[in-house]
Coordinates of C-alpha atoms and ligand atoms in Angstrom, one line a residue:
X1 CA 153.1 90.7 70.6
X2 CA 155.1 93.8 72.3
X3 CA 153.1 97.0 73.5
X4 CA 153.5 99.9 70.9
X5 CA 155.6 102.8 71.9
X6 CA 152.8 105.2 72.4
X7 CA 151.9 106.9 75.5
X8 CA 147.9 106.5 75.8
X9 CA 145.7 105.1 73.3
X10 CA 143.7 107.4 71.2
X11 CA 140.5 105.8 70.6
X12 CA 138.4 103.2 72.4
X13 CA 135.5 101.2 71.3
X14 CA 133.3 99.6 73.7
X15 CA 130.6 97.3 72.4
X16 CA 127.2 97.4 74.3
X17 CA 125.7 99.8 76.9
X18 CA 124.3 97.3 79.7
X19 CA 126.1 97.7 83.0
X20 CA 129.2 95.6 81.7
X21 CA 130.0 98.3 78.8
X22 CA 129.1 101.3 81.0
X23 CA 131.0 100.1 83.8
X24 CA 133.7 99.3 81.6
X25 CA 133.7 103.0 79.9
X26 CA 134.0 104.6 83.3
X27 CA 136.8 102.5 84.4
X28 CA 138.6 103.0 81.2
X29 CA 138.3 106.5 81.4
X30 CA 139.7 106.1 84.8
X31 CA 142.5 104.0 84.1
X32 CA 143.2 106.0 80.6
X33 CA 142.4 109.4 81.5
X34 CA 140.8 112.7 79.7
X35 CA 142.6 112.5 76.4
X36 CA 141.2 109.3 75.2
X37 CA 137.9 109.0 73.1
X38 CA 135.6 106.3 74.2
X39 CA 132.7 105.3 71.7
X40 CA 130.1 103.3 73.0
X41 CA 128.4 101.2 70.4
X42 CA 124.3 100.3 71.6
X43 CA 121.5 99.3 69.1
X44 CA 119.1 98.9 71.8
X45 CA 118.6 100.8 74.6
X46 CA 120.9 102.1 77.4
X47 CA 121.0 99.4 80.1
X48 CA 120.4 96.0 78.3
X49 CA 119.0 93.2 80.7
X50 CA 118.3 95.8 83.1
X51 CA 114.7 97.1 81.5
X52 CA 111.6 99.0 82.9
X53 CA 108.1 98.5 81.6
X54 CA 105.2 101.1 82.0
X55 CA 101.8 99.9 83.6
X56 CA 99.5 102.6 84.3
X57 CA 101.6 105.2 85.2
X58 CA 104.6 103.5 87.1
X59 CA 107.6 101.8 85.8
X60 CA 108.5 98.2 87.2
X61 CA 111.9 96.0 86.3
X62 CA 111.5 93.2 84.1
X63 CA 114.9 92.3 83.7
X64 CA 117.6 92.4 86.3
X65 CA 116.2 93.6 89.7
X66 CA 117.8 92.9 93.0
X67 CA 121.4 93.9 94.0
X68 CA 123.2 92.6 97.1
X69 CA 124.4 94.6 99.8
X70 CA 127.9 93.6 99.5
X71 CA 127.9 94.0 95.5
X72 CA 130.5 97.2 96.5
X73 CA 131.0 98.1 93.0
X74 CA 127.1 98.8 92.3
X75 CA 126.8 100.5 95.5
X76 CA 130.1 102.6 94.4
X77 CA 128.4 103.5 91.3
X78 CA 125.0 105.0 92.7
X79 CA 127.2 107.0 95.3
X80 CA 129.5 108.4 92.8
X81 CA 126.1 109.3 90.5
X82 CA 124.2 110.5 93.3
X83 CA 121.3 108.0 92.8
X84 CA 119.6 106.9 95.8
X85 CA 118.8 103.4 96.1
X86 CA 114.6 102.5 96.1
X87 CA 112.8 102.6 99.4
X88 CA 112.8 99.4 101.2
X89 CA 109.3 97.7 100.9
X90 CA 108.5 94.8 103.4
X91 CA 108.1 91.5 101.7
X92 CA 107.1 87.5 102.4
X93 CA 108.2 84.7 100.8
X94 CA 106.5 81.3 100.2
X95 CA 107.1 78.1 98.5
X96 CA 104.9 76.4 96.4
X97 CA 104.8 72.6 95.4
X98 CA 102.2 72.6 92.7
X99 CA 99.5 72.1 95.0
X100 CA 100.0 73.8 97.8
X101 CA 102.5 76.3 100.1
X102 CA 104.6 74.2 101.8
X103 CA 106.3 77.2 103.5
X104 CA 105.0 80.4 104.7
X105 CA 107.4 83.5 105.8
X106 CA 105.6 85.0 109.0
X107 CA 105.9 88.9 109.6
X108 CA 108.2 88.0 112.9
X109 CA 111.8 86.6 112.5
X110 CA 111.9 84.7 115.6
X111 CA 108.6 82.6 114.1
X112 CA 110.3 81.9 110.8
X113 CA 113.6 81.0 113.0
X114 CA 111.4 78.3 114.6
X115 CA 109.6 77.3 111.3
X116 CA 113.2 76.7 109.3
X117 CA 114.3 74.9 112.4
X118 CA 111.2 72.5 112.9
X119 CA 111.3 71.6 109.3
X120 CA 115.0 71.6 108.2
X121 CA 116.6 71.3 111.4
X122 CA 120.0 73.4 111.4
X123 CA 120.6 73.2 107.8
X124 CA 119.1 76.7 106.9
X125 CA 121.6 78.5 109.5
X126 CA 124.3 76.1 107.9
X127 CA 123.4 76.9 104.2
X128 CA 123.7 80.8 105.3
X129 CA 127.1 80.0 106.9
X130 CA 128.3 78.0 103.7
X131 CA 127.3 81.0 101.0
X132 CA 129.0 83.6 103.7
X133 CA 132.1 81.8 103.9
X134 CA 132.2 81.7 100.0
X135 CA 131.3 85.4 99.9
X136 CA 134.3 86.1 102.1
X137 CA 136.6 85.0 99.7
X138 CA 134.6 86.5 96.9
X139 CA 135.3 90.0 98.3
X140 CA 139.1 89.6 98.1
X141 CA 138.5 90.8 94.6
X142 CA 137.8 94.4 95.7
X143 CA 141.0 94.6 97.5
X144 CA 143.1 93.1 94.7
X145 CA 141.2 96.0 92.1
X146 CA 142.3 98.6 94.6
X147 CA 145.8 97.6 94.5
X148 CA 145.3 97.8 90.4
X149 CA 145.8 94.0 89.9
X150 CA 144.0 92.4 86.6
X151 CA 143.7 88.6 85.8
X152 CA 143.7 87.2 81.9
X153 CA 140.9 84.7 82.4
X154 CA 138.0 83.8 84.2
X155 CA 139.5 80.6 85.6
X156 CA 142.5 83.1 87.3
X157 CA 140.4 85.4 88.6
X158 CA 138.4 82.9 90.5
X159 CA 141.4 81.3 91.7
X160 CA 142.8 84.4 93.1
X161 CA 139.8 84.9 95.3
X162 CA 139.2 81.3 96.3
X163 CA 142.2 79.1 95.5
X164 CA 141.4 75.9 94.1
X165 CA 138.4 75.4 95.9
X166 CA 136.6 78.0 93.9
X167 CA 137.8 76.0 90.8
X168 CA 135.9 72.9 92.2
X169 CA 132.9 74.5 92.5
X170 CA 132.7 75.3 88.9
X171 CA 133.5 71.9 88.0
X172 CA 130.8 70.4 90.8
X173 CA 127.1 70.7 90.7
X174 CA 125.5 72.7 93.5
X175 CA 123.6 69.4 94.5
X176 CA 127.0 67.8 94.5
X177 CA 128.8 70.4 96.6
X178 CA 126.2 70.5 99.0
X179 CA 125.4 66.8 99.6
X180 CA 129.2 66.9 100.2
X181 CA 128.7 69.4 103.0
X182 CA 126.1 67.2 104.5
X183 CA 123.1 68.9 103.1
X184 CA 120.0 66.1 102.8
X185 CA 118.1 65.8 99.4
X186 CA 115.0 67.0 101.3
X187 CA 116.4 70.3 102.0
X188 CA 117.9 70.6 98.3
X189 CA 114.6 70.0 97.0
X190 CA 112.3 72.0 99.2
X191 CA 114.7 75.4 99.9
X192 CA 117.7 75.3 97.5
X193 CA 116.2 74.3 94.0
X194 CA 113.4 76.9 94.3
X195 CA 116.2 79.3 95.0
X196 CA 118.2 78.3 92.0
X197 CA 114.6 78.1 89.7
X198 CA 113.7 81.8 90.6
X199 CA 117.3 83.1 90.1
X200 CA 118.8 81.3 87.2
X201 CA 115.6 79.6 85.8
X202 CA 117.7 76.0 86.2
X203 CA 117.8 73.3 88.8
X204 CA 120.5 72.6 91.7
X205 CA 122.5 70.9 88.7
X206 CA 123.9 74.4 87.7
X207 CA 127.6 74.8 89.1
X208 CA 128.4 75.1 92.5
X209 CA 129.9 78.5 92.4
X210 CA 126.7 80.1 90.4
X211 CA 124.9 78.2 92.8
X212 CA 126.4 79.9 96.0
X213 CA 125.8 83.4 94.2
X214 CA 122.0 82.3 93.5
X215 CA 121.9 81.8 97.6
X216 CA 123.4 85.0 98.1
X217 CA 120.5 86.3 96.1
X218 CA 118.4 85.4 98.9
X219 CA 120.5 87.4 101.7
X220 CA 118.7 90.1 103.9
X221 CA 119.4 93.6 102.6
X222 CA 119.1 93.0 98.8
X223 CA 118.5 96.5 97.5
X224 CA 117.8 98.2 94.0
X225 CA 118.4 101.5 92.4
X226 CA 115.5 104.3 92.7
X227 CA 114.1 105.0 89.3
X228 CA 115.1 101.8 88.0
X229 CA 118.5 100.2 87.7
X230 CA 118.9 100.8 84.4
X231 CA 119.7 104.5 85.7
X232 CA 123.2 103.4 87.0
X233 CA 124.2 102.7 83.0
X234 CA 123.2 105.8 81.6
X235 CA 124.8 107.7 84.5
X236 CA 128.1 105.9 83.9
X237 CA 127.9 106.7 80.4
X238 CA 127.6 110.1 81.3
X239 CA 130.0 110.7 83.8
X240 CA 132.5 109.0 81.5
X241 CA 132.3 111.5 78.7
X242 CA 131.9 108.5 76.1
X243 CA 130.1 109.3 73.1
X244 CA 127.0 106.4 72.6
X245 CA 126.8 105.5 68.9
X246 CA 123.0 104.1 68.4
X247 CA 124.2 101.5 66.1
X248 CA 125.0 97.6 66.0
X249 CA 128.5 96.5 65.4
X250 CA 128.7 93.6 62.7
X251 CA 132.1 92.9 62.3
X252 CA 135.4 93.4 63.6
X253 CA 138.9 93.2 61.7
X254 CA 142.7 93.6 62.4
X255 CA 144.5 96.4 60.2
X256 CA 148.0 97.2 60.1
X257 CA 149.2 100.7 59.2
X258 CA 152.7 102.0 58.9
X259 CA 153.4 104.4 61.8
X260 CA 154.9 107.5 61.9
X261 CA 158.7 105.9 63.3
X262 CA 158.7 103.8 60.5
X263 CA 156.9 100.6 62.2
X264 CA 153.6 99.4 61.9
X265 CA 150.8 99.8 64.4
X266 CA 148.0 97.5 64.8
X267 CA 144.4 98.7 64.9
X268 CA 140.5 97.5 64.8
X269 CA 138.3 98.2 62.3
X270 CA 134.8 98.4 63.5
X271 CA 132.0 98.1 61.2
X272 CA 128.5 99.0 62.4
X273 CA 125.0 99.9 61.0
X274 CA 122.7 102.5 62.4
X275 CA 119.6 104.4 61.3
X276 CA 121.8 106.4 59.3
X277 CA 123.5 103.5 57.2
X278 CA 126.6 101.7 57.7
X279 CA 130.1 103.3 58.6
X280 CA 133.3 101.8 60.2
X281 CA 135.8 103.5 62.5
X282 CA 139.5 102.6 63.8
X283 CA 140.2 102.0 67.4
X284 CA 143.6 101.3 69.5
X285 CA 141.6 99.0 71.9
X286 CA 138.4 97.2 71.8
X287 CA 136.0 96.0 74.9
X288 CA 133.4 93.7 73.8
X289 CA 130.5 93.5 76.3
X290 CA 127.9 91.6 75.1
X291 CA 127.6 87.7 75.1
X292 CA 129.1 86.1 72.1
X293 CA 126.3 83.1 71.8
X294 CA 124.2 82.0 69.5
X295 CA 121.1 84.4 68.9
X296 CA 122.6 86.9 70.9
X297 CA 125.5 89.5 69.1
X298 CA 126.4 88.4 65.5
X299 CA 129.7 90.0 65.3
X300 CA 131.7 88.6 62.6
X301 CA 135.7 88.6 63.2
X302 CA 138.2 88.6 60.4
X303 CA 141.9 88.8 59.8
X304 CA 142.5 86.9 63.1
X305 CA 144.9 84.3 63.4
X306 CA 143.7 81.8 65.2
X307 CA 140.3 82.7 64.3
X308 CA 137.9 84.4 66.4
X309 CA 134.3 82.3 66.4
X310 CA 131.0 84.8 66.2
X311 CA 129.7 82.2 68.9
X312 CA 131.3 80.6 71.9
X313 CA 130.3 76.8 72.4
X314 CA 127.2 76.5 74.9
X315 CA 123.7 78.7 74.9
X316 CA 121.9 81.1 76.9
X317 CA 118.8 80.4 79.0
X318 CA 115.5 81.7 78.2
X319 CA 113.6 83.1 80.8
X320 CA 110.2 84.7 79.9
X321 CA 109.1 87.5 82.4
X322 CA 105.7 88.2 82.4
X323 CA 104.1 91.1 84.2
X324 CA 100.5 90.7 84.7
X325 CA 98.2 93.7 86.1
X326 CA 95.4 91.9 87.7
X327 CA 93.8 89.8 90.6
X328 CA 95.3 86.8 91.9
X329 CA 93.2 84.0 92.4
X330 CA 94.7 82.7 95.7
X331 CA 93.1 79.3 95.5
X332 CA 95.3 78.2 92.8
X333 CA 98.4 78.3 95.3
X334 CA 96.0 75.9 97.5
X335 CA 95.7 78.4 100.3
X336 CA 92.4 78.7 102.5
X337 CA 93.7 82.3 103.5
X338 CA 91.1 85.1 102.5
X339 CA 92.8 86.8 99.9
X340 CA 92.5 90.3 101.6
X341 CA 94.8 88.8 103.9
X342 CA 97.4 87.2 101.8
X343 CA 100.4 89.5 101.7
X344 CA 103.0 87.0 100.2
X345 CA 105.2 88.6 97.6
X346 CA 107.5 86.1 96.2
X347 CA 106.2 82.6 95.9
X348 CA 108.9 80.2 94.6
X349 CA 108.7 76.6 93.3
X350 CA 109.9 73.5 93.7
X351 CA 111.5 71.6 90.7
X352 CA 108.1 70.1 89.0
X353 CA 107.6 69.0 85.3
X354 CA 104.2 70.3 85.0
X355 CA 104.6 73.3 86.5
X356 CA 104.6 76.4 84.1
X357 CA 106.4 78.9 85.9
X358 CA 109.4 79.3 88.1
X359 CA 108.4 82.1 90.2
X360 CA 105.6 84.4 91.1
X361 CA 106.1 87.9 92.5
X362 CA 104.6 90.9 93.5
X363 CA 106.1 94.0 92.1
X364 CA 106.5 97.6 93.4
X365 CA 107.5 100.4 91.2
X366 CA 110.9 101.2 90.3
X367 CA 110.0 104.5 92.2
X368 CA 107.7 104.0 95.4
X369 CA 105.7 107.3 95.9
X370 CA 105.9 108.4 99.6
X371 CA 103.3 106.6 102.3
X372 CA 103.7 103.5 99.5
X373 CA 102.6 100.2 101.4
X374 CA 102.3 96.8 99.6
X375 CA 98.6 96.0 99.2
X376 CA 97.1 92.4 99.7
X377 CA 96.2 90.0 96.7
X378 CA 92.6 91.0 96.8
X379 CA 93.4 94.2 95.0
X380 CA 94.5 94.4 91.4
X381 CA 98.5 94.9 91.2
X382 CA 101.5 94.0 89.3
X383 CA 102.6 89.9 89.2
X384 CA 106.1 89.1 87.6
X385 CA 106.2 85.6 86.4
X386 CA 109.3 84.0 85.5
X387 CA 109.1 80.9 83.2
X388 CA 111.3 79.1 81.0
X389 CA 108.3 79.2 77.9
X390 CA 105.7 81.9 77.3
X391 CA 102.8 81.3 79.2
X392 CA 99.4 80.8 77.6
X393 CA 96.1 82.6 78.0
X394 CA 94.5 79.2 79.7
X395 CA 97.4 78.8 82.2
X396 CA 97.2 82.7 83.1
X397 CA 93.3 82.1 83.4
X398 CA 94.1 79.3 85.9
X399 CA 96.2 81.7 88.0
X400 CA 94.0 84.7 87.8
X401 CA 90.9 86.0 88.3
X402 CA 90.9 88.3 86.1
X403 CA 93.8 91.2 84.5
X404 CA 94.0 94.5 82.6
X405 CA 97.4 93.9 80.9
X406 CA 100.1 91.7 80.1
X407 CA 103.5 92.4 79.0
X408 CA 106.0 89.7 78.1
X409 CA 109.7 89.9 77.7
X410 CA 111.5 86.9 76.4
X411 CA 115.3 87.3 77.6
X412 CA 118.1 85.2 76.7
X413 CA 119.0 85.8 80.3
X414 CA 122.3 84.0 81.7
X415 CA 124.1 81.0 80.8
X416 CA 122.5 77.3 80.8
X417 CA 125.0 76.1 83.4
X418 CA 126.5 72.9 82.6
X419 CA 128.9 70.4 84.5
X420 CA 131.5 69.8 84.0
X421 CA 132.0 73.4 82.7
X422 CA 133.7 73.6 79.3
X423 CA 136.8 75.7 79.6
X424 CA 135.4 79.4 79.8
X425 CA 135.8 81.7 76.8
X426 CA 138.5 84.0 77.2
X427 CA 138.9 87.6 78.2
X428 CA 141.6 88.4 75.9
X429 CA 140.4 87.7 72.1
X430 CA 143.5 89.2 70.6
X431 CA 146.6 91.5 71.8
X432 CA 143.9 94.6 72.7
X433 CA 140.5 93.0 72.3
X434 CA 138.7 92.2 75.4
X435 CA 135.6 90.1 76.0
X436 CA 134.1 91.0 79.4
X437 CA 130.7 88.4 79.6
X438 CA 133.3 85.7 79.7
X439 CA 132.7 86.3 83.6
X440 CA 129.0 85.1 82.9
X441 CA 129.9 81.5 82.7
X442 CA 131.2 81.9 86.4
X443 CA 128.1 83.5 87.1
X444 CA 125.9 86.2 85.8
X445 CA 124.7 89.2 87.8
X446 CA 125.2 92.8 87.6
X447 CA 127.9 92.9 90.0
X448 CA 129.8 90.1 87.9
X449 CA 129.8 92.5 85.0
X450 CA 131.3 95.4 87.0
X451 CA 133.8 93.4 88.5
X452 CA 134.6 92.1 84.8
X453 CA 134.5 95.9 83.6
X454 CA 137.1 96.7 86.2
X455 CA 139.2 93.8 85.1
X456 CA 139.1 94.4 81.5
X457 CA 140.1 98.7 82.1
X458 CA 143.4 97.2 84.5
X459 CA 144.0 94.5 82.2
X460 CA 143.8 96.9 78.9
X461 CA 145.7 99.7 80.7
X462 CA 148.7 97.2 82.0
X463 CA 149.1 95.5 78.8
X464 CA 148.9 98.6 77.1
X465 CA 152.3 99.7 78.9
X466 CA 153.9 96.8 79.5
X467 CA 153.3 96.5 83.2
X468 CA 153.4 92.3 83.6
X469 CA 153.9 92.7 87.2
X470 CA 149.9 93.7 87.5
X471 CA 148.8 90.7 85.6
X472 CA 148.1 86.9 86.8
X473 CA 149.8 87.5 90.2
X474 CA 149.9 84.5 92.5
X475 CA 149.1 84.6 96.2
X476 CA 147.7 87.9 96.1
X477 CA 145.8 87.5 99.2
X478 CA 148.9 86.8 101.3
X479 CA 151.0 89.5 99.6
X480 CA 148.5 92.3 100.1
X481 CA 147.9 91.5 103.9
X482 CA 151.5 91.5 104.1
X483 CA 151.8 95.3 102.2
X484 CA 149.0 96.6 104.4
Ligands
FAD1 C1 114.9 88.3 84.1 C2 116.5 88.6 84.4 C3 116.5 88.8 85.8 C4 118.0 89.1 86.4 N1 117.8 89.1 87.9 C5 119.1 89.9 88.4 C6 119.1 90.2 89.5 O1 118.2 90.4 89.8 N2 120.4 90.9 89.8 C7 121.4 90.5 89.3 O2 122.5 91.1 89.4 N3 121.2 90.3 88.2 C8 120.5 89.9 87.5 N4 120.0 89.2 86.0 C9 121.2 89.3 85.4 C10 122.0 90.8 84.8 O3 120.7 91.1 84.5 C11 122.6 90.3 84.0 O4 124.1 89.8 84.3 C12 123.5 91.9 83.6 O5 122.5 92.6 83.4 C13 124.8 91.6 82.3 O6 124.9 93.1 81.8 P1 125.4 93.0 80.7 O7 125.9 94.6 80.6 O8 126.8 92.2 80.7 O9 124.8 92.4 79.4 P2 123.7 93.0 78.7 O10 122.8 93.7 80.0 O11 123.1 92.3 77.9 O12 124.5 94.2 77.6 C14 124.8 93.8 76.2 C15 124.4 95.1 75.4 O13 125.0 94.8 74.2 C16 124.2 95.3 73.1 N5 124.4 94.5 71.7 C17 124.1 93.3 71.4 N6 124.8 93.0 70.2 C18 125.2 94.1 69.9 C19 126.3 94.4 68.9 N7 126.2 93.6 67.7 N8 126.5 95.5 68.5 C20 126.5 96.7 69.6 N9 125.7 96.3 70.7 C21 124.9 95.3 70.8 C22 122.8 94.8 73.6 O14 121.5 95.1 72.9 C23 122.7 95.1 75.2 O15 122.2 96.2 75.4 C24 118.9 89.1 85.5 C25 118.8 88.9 84.4 C26 117.4 88.4 83.5 C27 117.4 88.7 82.2
LIG2 C1 127.7 88.4 92.7 C2 127.1 88.3 94.5 C3 128.2 88.3 95.6 C4 125.7 88.4 94.7 C5 125.0 88.7 93.8 C6 123.6 88.2 94.4 C7 122.4 88.2 93.6 C8 121.7 89.6 93.7 C9 122.1 87.4 92.5 C10 120.6 87.0 92.0 C11 121.0 87.0 90.4 C12 120.0 86.8 89.6 C13 120.1 86.2 88.2 C14 118.5 86.7 89.8 C15 117.6 86.8 89.0 S1 115.7 87.0 89.5 C16 116.1 88.2 91.1 C17 114.7 88.2 91.8 N1 114.6 87.0 92.8 C18 113.5 88.2 91.1 O1 112.6 87.7 91.1 O2 113.6 89.4 90.2

């Protein structure tokens, strides 16, 4: 329907205070100015899937942990909020095939280079070039957003970045895509599958787009936020001068009210339940920043035509993050290296039916004290296991000689990426009701939620003011180059 004749909205609601919701609050403030009241609803902890657990006086990331050096929104946030990145600690990767370590990184770049060349020919370098070519197109989004352009669906956003090639990536498995690029099944099994297993808990049959994002997640220069990634969320919330309402949104309905001018205005009524009971409030614009899927948010939508479902089709994949403070049994990994010399920090695994876990990593605290150095496996330290099912005491006993604490978090972590994908859920659920997490069906990552948040704020702003010229424009890449 036609936008209402109002200068600015008076009240905006954001549902969820993860990185998506808090970034949405930040960008909505930027777009709509100081006059609008922004409420952010959150029944749990600010940060959502960015969370830490305390083990022996130190905090460790249990959810989203690494950020790519080219994730420009995340970079912008920490600069704006004055939070430093975490000090870099050297890491070393190995691949476990259920019996032994089939590949182990050395401390020397040149040795790694020749080991990879010896085992996989030029495949590894070609893979890095392939990922880089996708990232090059991906980076266009920052320029579009800088110029104020927005997109009304995930497909249109992807198409603006990478044209038909990005939509093709969404419709093919990573395996199909890489085989067509000439990569061997051996390379896929031994290098690519371990990466998709650690990053998305799934096989090489995830879609090619999220597959490329997963591979980008092994690039050099990955970083995290000093003191914990969730600090970005609380920082954005504070910076946006939003009000945090500690409550769960239970339903959203459309209300039509007579306005002063004699016409009618549409509002969204949000009903919520918090510690002090239930209440409801009216808003001009609502951004939903939590997945609308089975077992996740449970929001009822009423009075909408066509109806809005509480749950869209498709499931979120369970990843159990188990943090063990203990002594690793290095012989379980089939290595003869003495534990006192075993400095591998990230053990990825090949796709094996009987293996109970996807990855095993040695964790550093979210704030590394001055002079901190990673310790060898002969010392008790914190190890993180990712698995799709909780690990039993017997399974842990095989992997560890002893432990003094185990902390388990069961995440509905990211979508189960199936190919061919169904049409992604919409960004626009109703005139001024938006859904940020639809983007996760392209790929789930902190930066993806941040990109979607900026898109949502721009989209909401242009639709409010009837600026159709800033929505779903074709051929932006060439046009913007012309404008520069
Ligand atoms: C184990 C794990 C590892 C990961 N590793 C990485 C990584 O290394 N790098 C990376 O970039 N990404 C990683 N990710 C993905 C990344 O964490 C997510 O993509 C991102 O955090 C999603 O943020 P979000 O704000 O969109 O959603 P969420 O963080 O899920 O936030 C949604 C919020 O909404 C709240 N909510 C739910 N229902 C309601 C309701 N009815 N009313 C009000 N509020 C509600 C929830 O409590 C939650 O806080 C990882 C995820 C997991 C689980
Ligand atoms: C969005 C772009 C262009 C890049 C993001 C790359 C990236 C950081 C991908 C990782 C995504 C993800 C869900 C990782 C989960 S596991 C992370 C880490 N390996 C760990 O073990 O904690």
